Structure formats: C-alpha cells, structure tokens
Amino acid sequence: MTIDLDQRARAILAANDRGGYTVPTARLYPFQWNWDSAFCALGFATHDIDRAFREVETLIEGQWDDGMIPHIVFRRPDPDYFPGPEAWGTAGRHPRGVPTSGISQPPVLASVLRRLHQASGDAARLRPLAEACARWHAWWQRARREGGATVVVHPWESGRDNCPDWDAALDRIAIDPDLPAYTRRDTSHIDADQRPRQEQYDRYMTIVKRGADRHWETDAFAAGPFRVADPGCHFILLRAERDLAALLGALGMDDAAVRARITGLEAGADALWSEAAGAWVAHDARSDARSGAVASTAFLAWWAGAGTASQRSRALETLRAVLSSARFALPSWDPRDAAFDAPRYWRGPIWPVVNFMVSEGLREAGHADMAERIRSDTATLIREAGFMEYFDPTSGRGLGGGDFSWTAAMWLHWCGPNVPRPRQANAGEAGER
Ligand code: 9WN
C-alpha cells in the first residue's frame, strides 16, 4: 500500500512533467509556477537528482534583469488558464522575451537549493542557481520592504490568494471601470465554493491591469493601492537567506550581502508581531491596519528562526489553540475566527507545503510532538483523500485540483512513511539556527 503511494506520487510528477518543468496539475494550472516548481524539485530529488536540477534551472530562466523571478513562466500558450500572458502584458520586461507574469511568489527556492546541495554535492550546478537566488533576494529587499517587513503587491504574490489577510486591503481597491471583460477558467474546473469569490477576482485583475498599464515598473508598484506586509513571505525569505548564506559558504562564495540582509529581516519580524493575536499577522502598509486573526504562515517563525523567546512561547500557545480547534492540522486560517471557511482555498483548508515548512521548523526547534502531529495528519489526509491540492480541516475531504504535483513531492520528500526520519527529541526551544 505504502509502496503503491510512493509509486503513485512519482507517477504524478512524471505525468505533470512538460519537459524540464512541471505543471502544478493538468488543465487547472497549465504553466510553470514559482514555489510549486521549487517544491517539485524536492520530490524529484528523492529519485532523480538530474531532473530536480532541471526543474529549478528552467524556473530561473524566467528571471528578469532586475532580479525578480516571476510567479508564473508561461512556457507555451494554453487557453485553460486565465489570466494568461496577454492579460499580464509583461512583453519587453524579460531579457530574452520569455513570457511571464509581473509579480513574484514566496521565495522558497534557496531553501530547496540547500537541500539539493546536501543530496548531490554538485557545486558546479549549484553556483549559477545560488547566484540567481542572491539577485532575487536583493530584489525582494529593494522592491518589497516596508518598515522592515516584507510586503506583497498582489494577493497572488503571497501564494495565499484569498486568505482573509488581504480582505481589508482588497476591499479598499475600486474595481477599474475599464477592466476588459474576462472569463474565469478556474471555476470551470473546480467548484466555485472552493475558489475565490468574483468580487475578489475583479480586484485581482484590477491590480494586474494597473501593473500592465505601468509596464510593471517597481516604482509604480511602490505607489500602488495594494501593499501588505506578509508574515508568510517574510519568514520564508528569512529562512531562504539563512539557507543561501550556508550554501554560499559551502560553495566558497561571498555571503557578506546575505548576512547583512538577514540582520535586517530578523529585526523586521518584530513589525509583524501582534500582542492581541498572540502571533505574527499581516499588516496593511497603506492603512496601517493589522489583521485581527492568525494564518498558518504565522507559524513559520520557527522555520525562519524568528521572534524573541517570549513571542515564540506565546505563539506556541496560539498554535496549540488552533490545533485543538481543528480535526486535522494545520488549517490555513484560525477556525475560531469568523472568516474561517473550511473548503474555500486559503480561508481554512490545509496546504501540504505550508505544513512541511511549519512542521520542519518546529522539529528543528525541538517541538517534536507538534511537528509530528502536523506531519502525520498530512500523511493521513493524502492516504485517505488522495494527492489533492488542499484539504478541508474539519472533514479531511480532498479539494481543488487532483494529482497535484507539490502534494506528491511532499509525500516523497517529507511525510510519506518511507522518508528517512531525523531523530526526534522534545528538547524545548533549541534556539536560533
Ligand atoms: C495564482 C499553483 C498556484 C499556487 C498558489 C495557489 C494557486 C493561482 C491561482 O495555484 O494560485 O497564482 O490561479 O489560483 O494559491 O499558491 O502556487 O499551484
């Protein structure tokens, strides 16, 4: 049974392979997505290290001159997804004309590269990838920093599209009256109650149109209507900078700039802390309003090695309360909050890639029991509901797209029963990495 699921996971990655890059799932997402590809590489690395490298090499082919690695690389035309390259209007931005979107996605790539280095020791192949990451991280600092915290300029940039974290900032955006008529494709593949609502989609497209009208210039975005500090991207970036510094050191490359950025990100995490919520929450840089409730990405603080000892012990209590209010770990939004919506995408459902990072961070920090609860719940969900895109935390039902690449990758790399387990010790806080 177990062996069959390992085979099934490898077969999903193979079936979603479009020749050097992997689509997240057939039809619903027919292009190359940024953080999906990074996680897929971890899945491939368990059985085909060369293919793992290819995945991330093709991803960085999308990198712009300013260092940004876009959230989608549109490898070949496909009518199954909206918005495609025409709506993004990024022509002229990529140095070799590769069609891409105009925003980025959570920068998990350097953390993946460090694992590829541990798995292969292939310094020659890693050097250009590490350089690309260093340029990308410098772009995050230049283009996406506000009061020390990492901001996103579109909900899609956070990777957590319709999370309540973005509701207030989105509500303030007036839908552009000149928005061209469009047909959503997602709701023709998936039940509408598992996807973002239409009024949010119109605002997503209003931000895209604004970017396209301004040729995706960074400064134009700095003045844009949506600019929200995101604990998810902040913590993922901080961890990625630590992994990049370690990787550069191992490759004999200069890591001074990375170390300086790490200090800034460590300090910046404080801007996201909310005493009222007992965790790190999103913060609208335009209105100064803070999100009142907690998303699962708050608990990436351990993955990032962020926060003071007292913040972390308070956040641990918050995490315990979240875990005890859901049947399965870890809901993407706190079930105790009114905005919780069990089947609707990032407003409640469980996402295996977030579980992976949260659980690994907790394990590294010595919280073995919680780490294991999150890991074993993820394995149970996949075993019982299949390799789905996301899962209802109240019922365990599998939702969204099926045969999903990053779910398969997480099974192979992290939560499947045949993954070698590091020795677990419940040692309490193990301190900084
Ligand atoms: C927009 C591909 C992507 C993930 C995101 C997830 C979803 C896209 C969409 O799918 O976003 O980027 O159209 O809904 O929210 O995290 O990378 O799997």
Short mmCIF file of C-alpha atoms and ligand atoms in Angstrom, two decimals:
data_model
loop_
_atom_site.label_atom_id
_atom_site.label_comp_id
_atom_site.label_asym_id
_atom_site.label_seq_id
_atom_site.Cartn_x
_atom_site.Cartn_y
_atom_site.Cartn_z
CA MET A 1 0.00 0.00 0.00
CA THR A 2 2.73 2.40 1.09
CA ILE A 3 4.94 1.42 -1.81
CA ASP A 4 1.99 1.97 -4.15
CA LEU A 5 1.56 5.50 -2.89
CA ASP A 6 5.26 6.23 -3.42
CA GLN A 7 4.91 4.93 -6.96
CA ARG A 8 1.75 6.93 -7.44
CA ALA A 9 3.50 10.12 -6.27
CA ARG A 10 6.37 9.56 -8.70
CA ALA A 11 3.87 8.84 -11.47
CA ILE A 12 2.07 12.14 -10.77
CA LEU A 13 5.32 14.10 -11.06
CA ALA A 14 6.13 12.23 -14.28
CA ALA A 15 2.65 12.85 -15.72
CA ASN A 16 2.80 16.58 -14.90
CA ASP A 17 6.30 16.90 -16.41
CA ARG A 18 6.08 19.00 -19.55
CA GLY A 19 9.77 18.58 -20.47
CA GLY A 20 12.09 20.11 -17.86
CA TYR A 21 9.33 21.82 -15.90
CA THR A 22 6.30 20.51 -14.02
CA VAL A 23 2.78 21.95 -14.13
CA PRO A 24 1.07 22.04 -10.70
CA THR A 25 -1.79 19.97 -12.10
CA ALA A 26 -3.14 19.33 -15.59
CA ARG A 27 -5.68 21.83 -17.01
CA LEU A 28 -6.31 23.99 -13.89
CA TYR A 29 -2.67 25.26 -13.82
CA PRO A 30 -1.02 24.54 -17.19
CA PHE A 31 2.19 26.60 -16.75
CA GLN A 32 5.27 26.67 -14.52
CA TRP A 33 4.62 28.23 -11.10
CA ASN A 34 7.46 29.53 -8.94
CA TRP A 35 7.16 27.96 -5.50
CA ASP A 36 5.42 24.88 -6.92
CA SER A 37 8.49 24.17 -9.05
CA ALA A 38 10.83 24.60 -6.09
CA PHE A 39 8.84 22.08 -4.03
CA CYS A 40 8.58 19.70 -7.01
CA ALA A 41 12.38 19.67 -7.17
CA LEU A 42 12.42 18.20 -3.65
CA GLY A 43 10.12 15.42 -4.85
CA PHE A 44 12.27 14.65 -7.90
CA ALA A 45 15.41 14.72 -5.75
CA THR A 46 14.26 11.55 -3.97
CA HIS A 47 14.66 9.51 -7.17
CA ASP A 48 16.10 11.64 -9.99
CA ILE A 49 18.53 14.35 -8.93
CA ASP A 50 19.22 15.47 -12.50
CA ARG A 51 15.50 16.09 -13.06
CA ALA A 52 15.38 18.00 -9.75
CA PHE A 53 18.07 20.36 -11.01
CA ARG A 54 16.31 20.76 -14.36
CA GLU A 55 13.17 21.91 -12.55
CA VAL A 56 14.89 24.82 -10.85
CA GLU A 57 17.11 25.62 -13.84
CA THR A 58 14.04 26.11 -16.02
CA LEU A 59 12.40 28.18 -13.28
CA ILE A 60 15.26 30.70 -13.19
CA GLU A 61 15.11 31.02 -16.98
CA GLY A 62 12.16 33.29 -16.19
CA GLN A 63 14.28 35.73 -14.13
CA TRP A 64 14.06 39.41 -15.09
CA ASP A 65 17.04 41.79 -15.37
CA ASP A 66 16.07 43.43 -12.08
CA GLY A 67 16.42 40.06 -10.31
CA MET A 68 12.74 39.17 -9.90
CA ILE A 69 11.83 35.54 -10.51
CA PRO A 70 8.19 35.70 -11.65
CA HIS A 71 5.36 33.73 -10.17
CA ILE A 72 4.41 32.13 -13.50
CA VAL A 73 6.54 31.26 -16.52
CA PHE A 74 4.18 30.84 -19.48
CA ARG A 75 6.04 28.11 -21.31
CA ARG A 76 3.54 27.60 -24.12
CA PRO A 77 0.10 29.04 -24.89
CA ASP A 78 -2.80 27.35 -23.12
CA PRO A 79 -6.43 28.51 -23.08
CA ASP A 80 -7.21 26.57 -19.89
CA TYR A 81 -5.92 29.30 -17.54
CA PHE A 82 -6.83 32.93 -17.00
CA PRO A 83 -5.04 35.37 -16.76
CA GLY A 84 -2.55 34.29 -19.42
CA PRO A 85 0.37 36.29 -20.88
CA GLU A 86 -1.84 38.77 -22.78
CA ALA A 87 -3.58 39.94 -19.61
CA TRP A 88 -0.27 40.31 -17.76
CA GLY A 89 1.21 42.46 -20.54
CA THR A 90 4.84 41.96 -19.49
CA ALA A 91 6.25 41.99 -23.04
CA GLY A 92 9.63 43.71 -23.08
CA ARG A 93 10.42 43.01 -19.43
CA HIS A 94 12.18 39.66 -19.80
CA PRO A 95 15.67 39.99 -21.34
CA ARG A 96 15.10 37.16 -23.83
CA GLY A 97 11.36 37.61 -24.26
CA VAL A 98 10.23 34.66 -22.11
CA PRO A 99 6.54 35.34 -21.33
CA THR A 100 5.95 35.62 -17.58
CA SER A 101 3.62 37.19 -15.03
CA GLY A 102 4.65 40.53 -13.48
CA ILE A 103 4.82 39.61 -9.78
CA SER A 104 6.76 37.06 -7.75
CA GLN A 105 5.89 34.30 -5.26
CA PRO A 106 7.17 33.07 -1.86
CA PRO A 107 10.98 32.76 -2.22
CA VAL A 108 11.43 29.19 -1.06
CA LEU A 109 13.95 28.33 -3.80
CA ALA A 110 17.19 28.87 -1.83
CA SER A 111 15.95 26.54 0.92
CA VAL A 112 15.38 23.92 -1.76
CA LEU A 113 18.83 24.52 -3.28
CA ARG A 114 20.45 23.88 0.08
CA ARG A 115 18.68 20.52 0.23
CA LEU A 116 19.76 19.74 -3.36
CA HIS A 117 23.32 20.51 -2.31
CA GLN A 118 23.04 18.15 0.66
CA ALA A 119 21.61 15.46 -1.65
CA SER A 120 24.11 15.85 -4.50
CA GLY A 121 27.16 17.93 -3.51
CA ASP A 122 27.08 19.20 -7.10
CA ALA A 123 28.82 22.56 -6.61
CA ALA A 124 29.18 23.33 -10.33
CA ARG A 125 25.47 23.01 -10.94
CA LEU A 126 24.54 24.92 -7.79
CA ARG A 127 26.72 28.02 -8.31
CA PRO A 128 24.61 29.74 -11.02
CA LEU A 129 21.44 28.83 -9.15
CA ALA A 130 22.78 30.34 -5.92
CA GLU A 131 23.76 33.50 -7.82
CA ALA A 132 20.26 33.77 -9.27
CA CYS A 133 18.80 33.45 -5.77
CA ALA A 134 21.13 36.10 -4.40
CA ARG A 135 19.93 38.54 -7.12
CA TRP A 136 16.32 37.62 -6.42
CA HIS A 137 16.66 38.13 -2.66
CA ALA A 138 18.28 41.54 -3.28
CA TRP A 139 15.22 42.38 -5.40
CA TRP A 140 12.91 41.42 -2.52
CA GLN A 141 14.82 43.79 -0.29
CA ARG A 142 14.74 46.65 -2.84
CA ALA A 143 11.22 46.23 -4.14
CA ARG A 144 9.22 44.59 -1.35
CA ARG A 145 10.25 46.04 2.00
CA GLU A 146 8.26 48.49 4.11
CA GLY A 147 9.14 49.43 7.70
CA GLY A 148 11.42 46.40 7.91
CA ALA A 149 8.71 43.92 6.88
CA THR A 150 8.35 42.06 3.58
CA VAL A 151 5.32 43.21 1.58
CA VAL A 152 3.35 41.73 -1.30
CA VAL A 153 1.76 43.86 -4.02
CA HIS A 154 -0.86 41.32 -5.07
CA PRO A 155 -2.54 38.53 -3.08
CA TRP A 156 -1.19 36.08 -5.68
CA GLU A 157 2.35 37.15 -4.76
CA SER A 158 1.83 35.72 -1.26
CA GLY A 159 0.84 32.35 -2.75
CA ARG A 160 -2.21 32.51 -0.43
CA ASP A 161 -4.61 34.12 -2.86
CA ASN A 162 -7.89 34.63 -0.99
CA CYS A 163 -6.66 34.50 2.60
CA PRO A 164 -8.59 36.87 4.90
CA ASP A 165 -5.21 38.59 5.45
CA TRP A 166 -5.88 40.54 2.25
CA ASP A 167 -9.62 41.27 2.64
CA ALA A 168 -9.43 44.80 4.06
CA ALA A 169 -6.74 45.97 1.63
CA LEU A 170 -8.62 44.44 -1.30
CA ASP A 171 -11.93 45.96 -0.24
CA ARG A 172 -10.38 49.42 -0.49
CA ILE A 173 -9.50 48.85 -4.16
CA ALA A 174 -12.04 50.33 -6.57
CA ILE A 175 -12.66 47.91 -9.42
CA ASP A 176 -11.28 49.51 -12.61
CA PRO A 177 -14.29 50.51 -14.78
CA ASP A 178 -12.12 49.89 -17.88
CA LEU A 179 -11.28 46.33 -16.86
CA PRO A 180 -11.73 44.31 -20.07
CA ALA A 181 -14.43 41.64 -19.86
CA TYR A 182 -12.90 38.28 -18.99
CA THR A 183 -13.93 34.69 -18.38
CA ARG A 184 -12.59 32.93 -15.33
CA ARG A 185 -11.31 29.47 -16.13
CA ASP A 186 -10.74 28.19 -12.58
CA THR A 187 -14.44 27.83 -11.77
CA SER A 188 -14.97 25.74 -14.91
CA HIS A 189 -12.52 23.17 -13.46
CA ILE A 190 -13.33 23.39 -9.71
CA ASP A 191 -16.48 24.03 -7.60
CA ALA A 192 -16.91 27.76 -7.04
CA ASP A 193 -17.22 27.30 -3.27
CA GLN A 194 -13.61 26.08 -3.20
CA ARG A 195 -12.28 29.13 -5.08
CA PRO A 196 -12.05 32.92 -4.55
CA ARG A 197 -15.26 34.94 -4.91
CA GLN A 198 -15.93 37.00 -8.06
CA GLU A 199 -15.64 40.42 -6.37
CA GLN A 200 -12.15 39.44 -5.23
CA TYR A 201 -11.21 38.23 -8.71
CA ASP A 202 -12.22 41.60 -10.20
CA ARG A 203 -9.85 43.26 -7.76
CA TYR A 204 -7.06 40.80 -8.55
CA MET A 205 -7.50 41.77 -12.20
CA THR A 206 -7.65 45.49 -11.37
CA ILE A 207 -4.18 45.21 -9.78
CA VAL A 208 -2.89 43.23 -12.77
CA LYS A 209 -4.22 45.87 -15.19
CA ARG A 210 -2.60 48.62 -13.15
CA GLY A 211 0.75 46.82 -13.32
CA ALA A 212 0.44 46.19 -17.06
CA ASP A 213 -0.52 49.85 -17.67
CA ARG A 214 2.74 50.85 -15.91
CA HIS A 215 4.92 48.21 -17.61
CA TRP A 216 5.46 46.52 -14.26
CA GLU A 217 7.90 49.17 -13.06
CA THR A 218 8.82 48.59 -9.42
CA ASP A 219 8.40 52.27 -8.51
CA ALA A 220 4.90 52.33 -9.94
CA PHE A 221 4.04 49.50 -7.59
CA ALA A 222 5.56 51.27 -4.62
CA ALA A 223 2.80 53.82 -5.16
CA GLY A 224 0.15 51.18 -5.87
CA PRO A 225 -3.03 50.56 -3.90
CA PHE A 226 -2.13 47.12 -2.55
CA ARG A 227 0.92 46.81 -0.32
CA VAL A 228 0.53 44.42 2.58
CA ALA A 229 3.22 43.10 4.92
CA ASP A 230 3.08 39.30 4.82
CA PRO A 231 4.43 37.06 7.61
CA GLY A 232 4.49 34.15 5.14
CA CYS A 233 6.82 35.78 2.62
CA HIS A 234 8.84 37.42 5.39
CA PHE A 235 9.54 34.15 7.20
CA ILE A 236 10.11 32.17 4.01
CA LEU A 237 12.57 34.83 2.84
CA LEU A 238 14.40 34.92 6.17
CA ARG A 239 14.81 31.14 6.13
CA ALA A 240 15.85 31.27 2.46
CA GLU A 241 18.50 33.89 3.26
CA ARG A 242 19.89 31.67 6.05
CA ASP A 243 19.96 28.69 3.69
CA LEU A 244 21.54 30.81 0.95
CA ALA A 245 24.26 32.02 3.32
CA ALA A 246 25.05 28.42 4.31
CA LEU A 247 25.04 27.34 0.67
CA LEU A 248 27.29 30.21 -0.48
CA GLY A 249 29.67 29.37 2.37
CA ALA A 250 29.77 25.71 1.34
CA LEU A 251 30.40 26.72 -2.27
CA GLY A 252 33.20 29.11 -1.29
CA MET A 253 31.21 32.15 -2.50
CA ASP A 254 30.85 35.56 -0.82
CA ASP A 255 27.95 35.70 1.64
CA ALA A 256 28.50 39.16 3.20
CA ALA A 257 25.50 40.82 1.50
CA VAL A 258 23.25 37.94 2.52
CA ARG A 259 24.35 38.14 6.15
CA ALA A 260 23.57 41.87 6.22
CA ARG A 261 20.08 41.23 4.85
CA ILE A 262 19.48 38.52 7.47
CA THR A 263 20.08 41.04 10.25
CA GLY A 264 17.52 43.37 8.68
CA LEU A 265 14.93 40.61 8.30
CA GLU A 266 15.38 39.43 11.88
CA ALA A 267 14.67 42.95 13.12
CA GLY A 268 11.81 43.39 10.62
CA ALA A 269 9.92 40.38 12.00
CA ASP A 270 9.06 42.47 15.02
CA ALA A 271 6.93 44.79 12.88
CA LEU A 272 4.63 41.82 12.20
CA TRP A 273 4.11 40.81 15.82
CA SER A 274 0.64 41.35 17.29
CA GLU A 275 0.29 41.10 21.04
CA ALA A 276 -3.50 40.97 20.64
CA ALA A 277 -3.40 37.98 18.28
CA GLY A 278 -0.51 36.26 20.05
CA ALA A 279 1.29 35.74 16.75
CA TRP A 280 2.70 37.47 13.68
CA VAL A 281 -0.05 38.87 11.44
CA ALA A 282 -0.42 40.68 8.12
CA HIS A 283 -0.24 44.45 8.21
CA ASP A 284 -1.65 46.81 5.58
CA ALA A 285 1.12 49.29 4.78
CA ARG A 286 -1.43 51.70 3.23
CA SER A 287 -3.93 51.97 6.09
CA ASP A 288 -1.68 50.76 8.91
CA ALA A 289 -4.40 48.24 9.87
CA ARG A 290 -3.39 44.85 11.25
CA SER A 291 -5.12 41.60 10.55
CA GLY A 292 -7.06 40.54 13.65
CA ALA A 293 -6.61 36.78 13.30
CA VAL A 294 -3.93 34.28 12.52
CA ALA A 295 -3.00 32.44 9.33
CA SER A 296 -0.99 29.19 9.31
CA THR A 297 2.02 31.04 7.90
CA ALA A 298 2.45 32.81 11.27
CA PHE A 299 3.82 29.51 12.49
CA LEU A 300 6.68 29.67 10.01
CA ALA A 301 8.51 31.70 12.67
CA TRP A 302 10.37 28.56 13.77
CA TRP A 303 11.25 27.69 10.17
CA ALA A 304 12.68 31.23 9.92
CA GLY A 305 14.35 31.23 13.35
CA ALA A 306 12.49 34.49 14.03
CA GLY A 307 10.99 36.19 17.07
CA THR A 308 12.01 36.67 20.67
CA ALA A 309 11.79 33.84 23.20
CA SER A 310 8.66 35.36 24.75
CA GLN A 311 6.99 35.88 21.35
CA ARG A 312 7.70 32.27 20.45
CA SER A 313 6.31 30.88 23.67
CA ARG A 314 3.16 32.98 23.26
CA ALA A 315 2.84 31.88 19.62
CA LEU A 316 3.17 28.27 20.72
CA GLU A 317 0.08 28.72 22.89
CA THR A 318 -1.74 30.22 19.91
CA LEU A 319 -0.67 27.28 17.76
CA ARG A 320 -1.92 24.83 20.40
CA ALA A 321 -5.31 26.59 20.43
CA VAL A 322 -5.52 26.47 16.62
CA LEU A 323 -4.59 22.78 16.59
CA SER A 324 -7.17 21.90 19.20
CA SER A 325 -9.92 23.62 17.24
CA ALA A 326 -9.41 21.64 14.04
CA ARG A 327 -9.72 17.92 13.43
CA PHE A 328 -6.73 17.95 11.07
CA ALA A 329 -3.62 20.13 11.16
CA LEU A 330 -2.90 22.79 10.06
CA PRO A 331 -5.83 24.98 8.91
CA SER A 332 -4.70 27.93 6.77
CA TRP A 333 -6.89 30.25 8.85
CA ASP A 334 -7.75 30.11 12.56
CA PRO A 335 -11.04 28.13 12.86
CA ARG A 336 -12.03 30.30 15.86
CA ASP A 337 -12.29 33.38 13.61
CA ALA A 338 -15.49 34.38 11.79
CA ALA A 339 -13.73 34.50 8.40
CA PHE A 340 -12.83 30.78 8.60
CA ASP A 341 -14.36 28.89 5.65
CA ALA A 342 -13.44 25.19 5.74
CA PRO A 343 -13.48 24.37 1.98
CA ARG A 344 -12.59 27.78 0.48
CA TYR A 345 -8.98 27.69 -0.63
CA TRP A 346 -6.75 29.81 1.67
CA ARG A 347 -9.56 30.69 4.12
CA GLY A 348 -9.42 27.40 6.01
CA PRO A 349 -8.10 24.42 4.03
CA ILE A 350 -4.82 22.65 4.77
CA TRP A 351 -1.95 23.01 2.29
CA PRO A 352 0.77 20.31 2.46
CA VAL A 353 3.65 22.66 1.52
CA VAL A 354 2.86 25.03 4.39
CA ASN A 355 2.56 22.04 6.72
CA PHE A 356 6.00 20.86 5.59
CA MET A 357 7.73 24.14 6.43
CA VAL A 358 5.86 24.71 9.70
CA SER A 359 6.49 21.14 10.85
CA GLU A 360 10.17 21.13 9.90
CA GLY A 361 10.69 24.45 11.68
CA LEU A 362 9.03 23.12 14.84
CA ARG A 363 11.06 19.92 14.70
CA GLU A 364 14.33 21.80 14.31
CA ALA A 365 13.38 23.98 17.29
CA GLY A 366 12.76 20.91 19.47
CA HIS A 367 8.93 20.82 19.38
CA ALA A 368 8.83 17.24 18.15
CA ASP A 369 5.26 16.44 19.24
CA MET A 370 3.64 19.28 17.35
CA ALA A 371 5.89 18.71 14.36
CA GLU A 372 4.85 15.07 14.26
CA ARG A 373 1.15 15.86 14.65
CA ILE A 374 1.34 18.09 11.54
CA ARG A 375 3.38 15.55 9.59
CA SER A 376 1.22 12.55 10.40
CA ASP A 377 -2.02 14.44 9.75
CA THR A 378 -0.71 15.42 6.32
CA ALA A 379 0.17 11.80 5.57
CA THR A 380 -3.28 10.64 6.73
CA LEU A 381 -5.06 13.22 4.58
CA ILE A 382 -3.11 12.22 1.48
CA ARG A 383 -3.53 8.50 2.16
CA GLU A 384 -7.28 8.83 2.63
CA ALA A 385 -8.23 11.60 0.22
CA GLY A 386 -5.53 11.39 -2.46
CA PHE A 387 -2.87 13.73 -3.81
CA MET A 388 -5.20 16.73 -3.78
CA GLU A 389 -4.36 20.41 -3.91
CA TYR A 390 -5.77 21.18 -0.42
CA PHE A 391 -7.89 19.55 2.32
CA ASP A 392 -10.85 20.52 4.50
CA PRO A 393 -9.51 20.63 8.10
CA THR A 394 -12.89 19.73 9.58
CA SER A 395 -13.75 16.70 7.44
CA GLY A 396 -10.48 15.71 5.78
CA ARG A 397 -12.11 15.95 2.34
CA GLY A 398 -9.65 16.46 -0.54
CA LEU A 399 -10.33 19.66 -2.51
CA GLY A 400 -9.23 21.68 -5.55
CA GLY A 401 -7.13 20.06 -8.27
CA GLY A 402 -6.27 16.34 -8.21
CA ASP A 403 -2.97 14.57 -8.93
CA PHE A 404 -1.27 17.66 -7.61
CA SER A 405 2.50 17.93 -8.11
CA TRP A 406 3.58 19.59 -4.88
CA THR A 407 1.39 17.27 -2.80
CA ALA A 408 3.13 14.32 -4.46
CA ALA A 409 6.51 15.97 -3.87
CA MET A 410 5.78 16.49 -0.17
CA TRP A 411 4.77 12.85 0.19
CA LEU A 412 8.07 11.72 -1.31
CA HIS A 413 10.32 14.25 0.39
CA TRP A 414 8.69 14.67 3.77
CA CYS A 415 5.54 12.98 5.03
CA GLY A 416 5.39 9.57 3.36
CA PRO A 417 6.23 6.60 5.62
CA ASN A 418 9.33 5.67 3.63
CA VAL A 419 11.05 9.02 4.17
CA PRO A 420 14.06 8.58 6.49
CA ARG A 421 13.20 10.35 9.76
CA PRO A 422 15.68 12.54 11.60
CA ARG A 423 15.92 11.58 15.26
CA GLN A 424 13.15 13.39 17.14
CA ALA A 425 13.78 14.94 20.54
CA ASN A 426 11.38 17.04 22.54
CA ALA A 427 14.07 19.33 23.83
CA GLY A 428 12.06 22.54 24.06
CA GLU A 429 13.31 25.63 22.23
CA ALA A 430 16.59 24.77 20.54
CA GLY A 431 17.33 28.41 19.80
CA GLU A 432 18.47 30.08 16.60
CA ARG A 433 19.84 28.27 13.60
C1 9WN B 1 -2.48 32.05 -8.85
C2 9WN B 1 -0.29 26.91 -8.49
C3 9WN B 1 -0.77 28.10 -7.67
C4 9WN B 1 -0.08 28.15 -6.29
C5 9WN B 1 -0.73 29.19 -5.37
C6 9WN B 1 -2.23 28.93 -5.33
C7 9WN B 1 -2.82 28.97 -6.73
C8 9WN B 1 -3.00 30.62 -8.62
C9 9WN B 1 -4.49 30.59 -8.93
O1 9WN B 1 -2.19 28.00 -7.54
O2 9WN B 1 -2.68 30.29 -7.24
O3 9WN B 1 -1.09 32.09 -8.72
O4 9WN B 1 -4.82 30.83 -10.09
O5 9WN B 1 -5.29 30.34 -8.05
O6 9WN B 1 -2.87 29.84 -4.49
O7 9WN B 1 -0.16 29.15 -4.09
O8 9WN B 1 1.27 28.46 -6.45
O9 9WN B 1 -0.43 25.72 -7.75
#
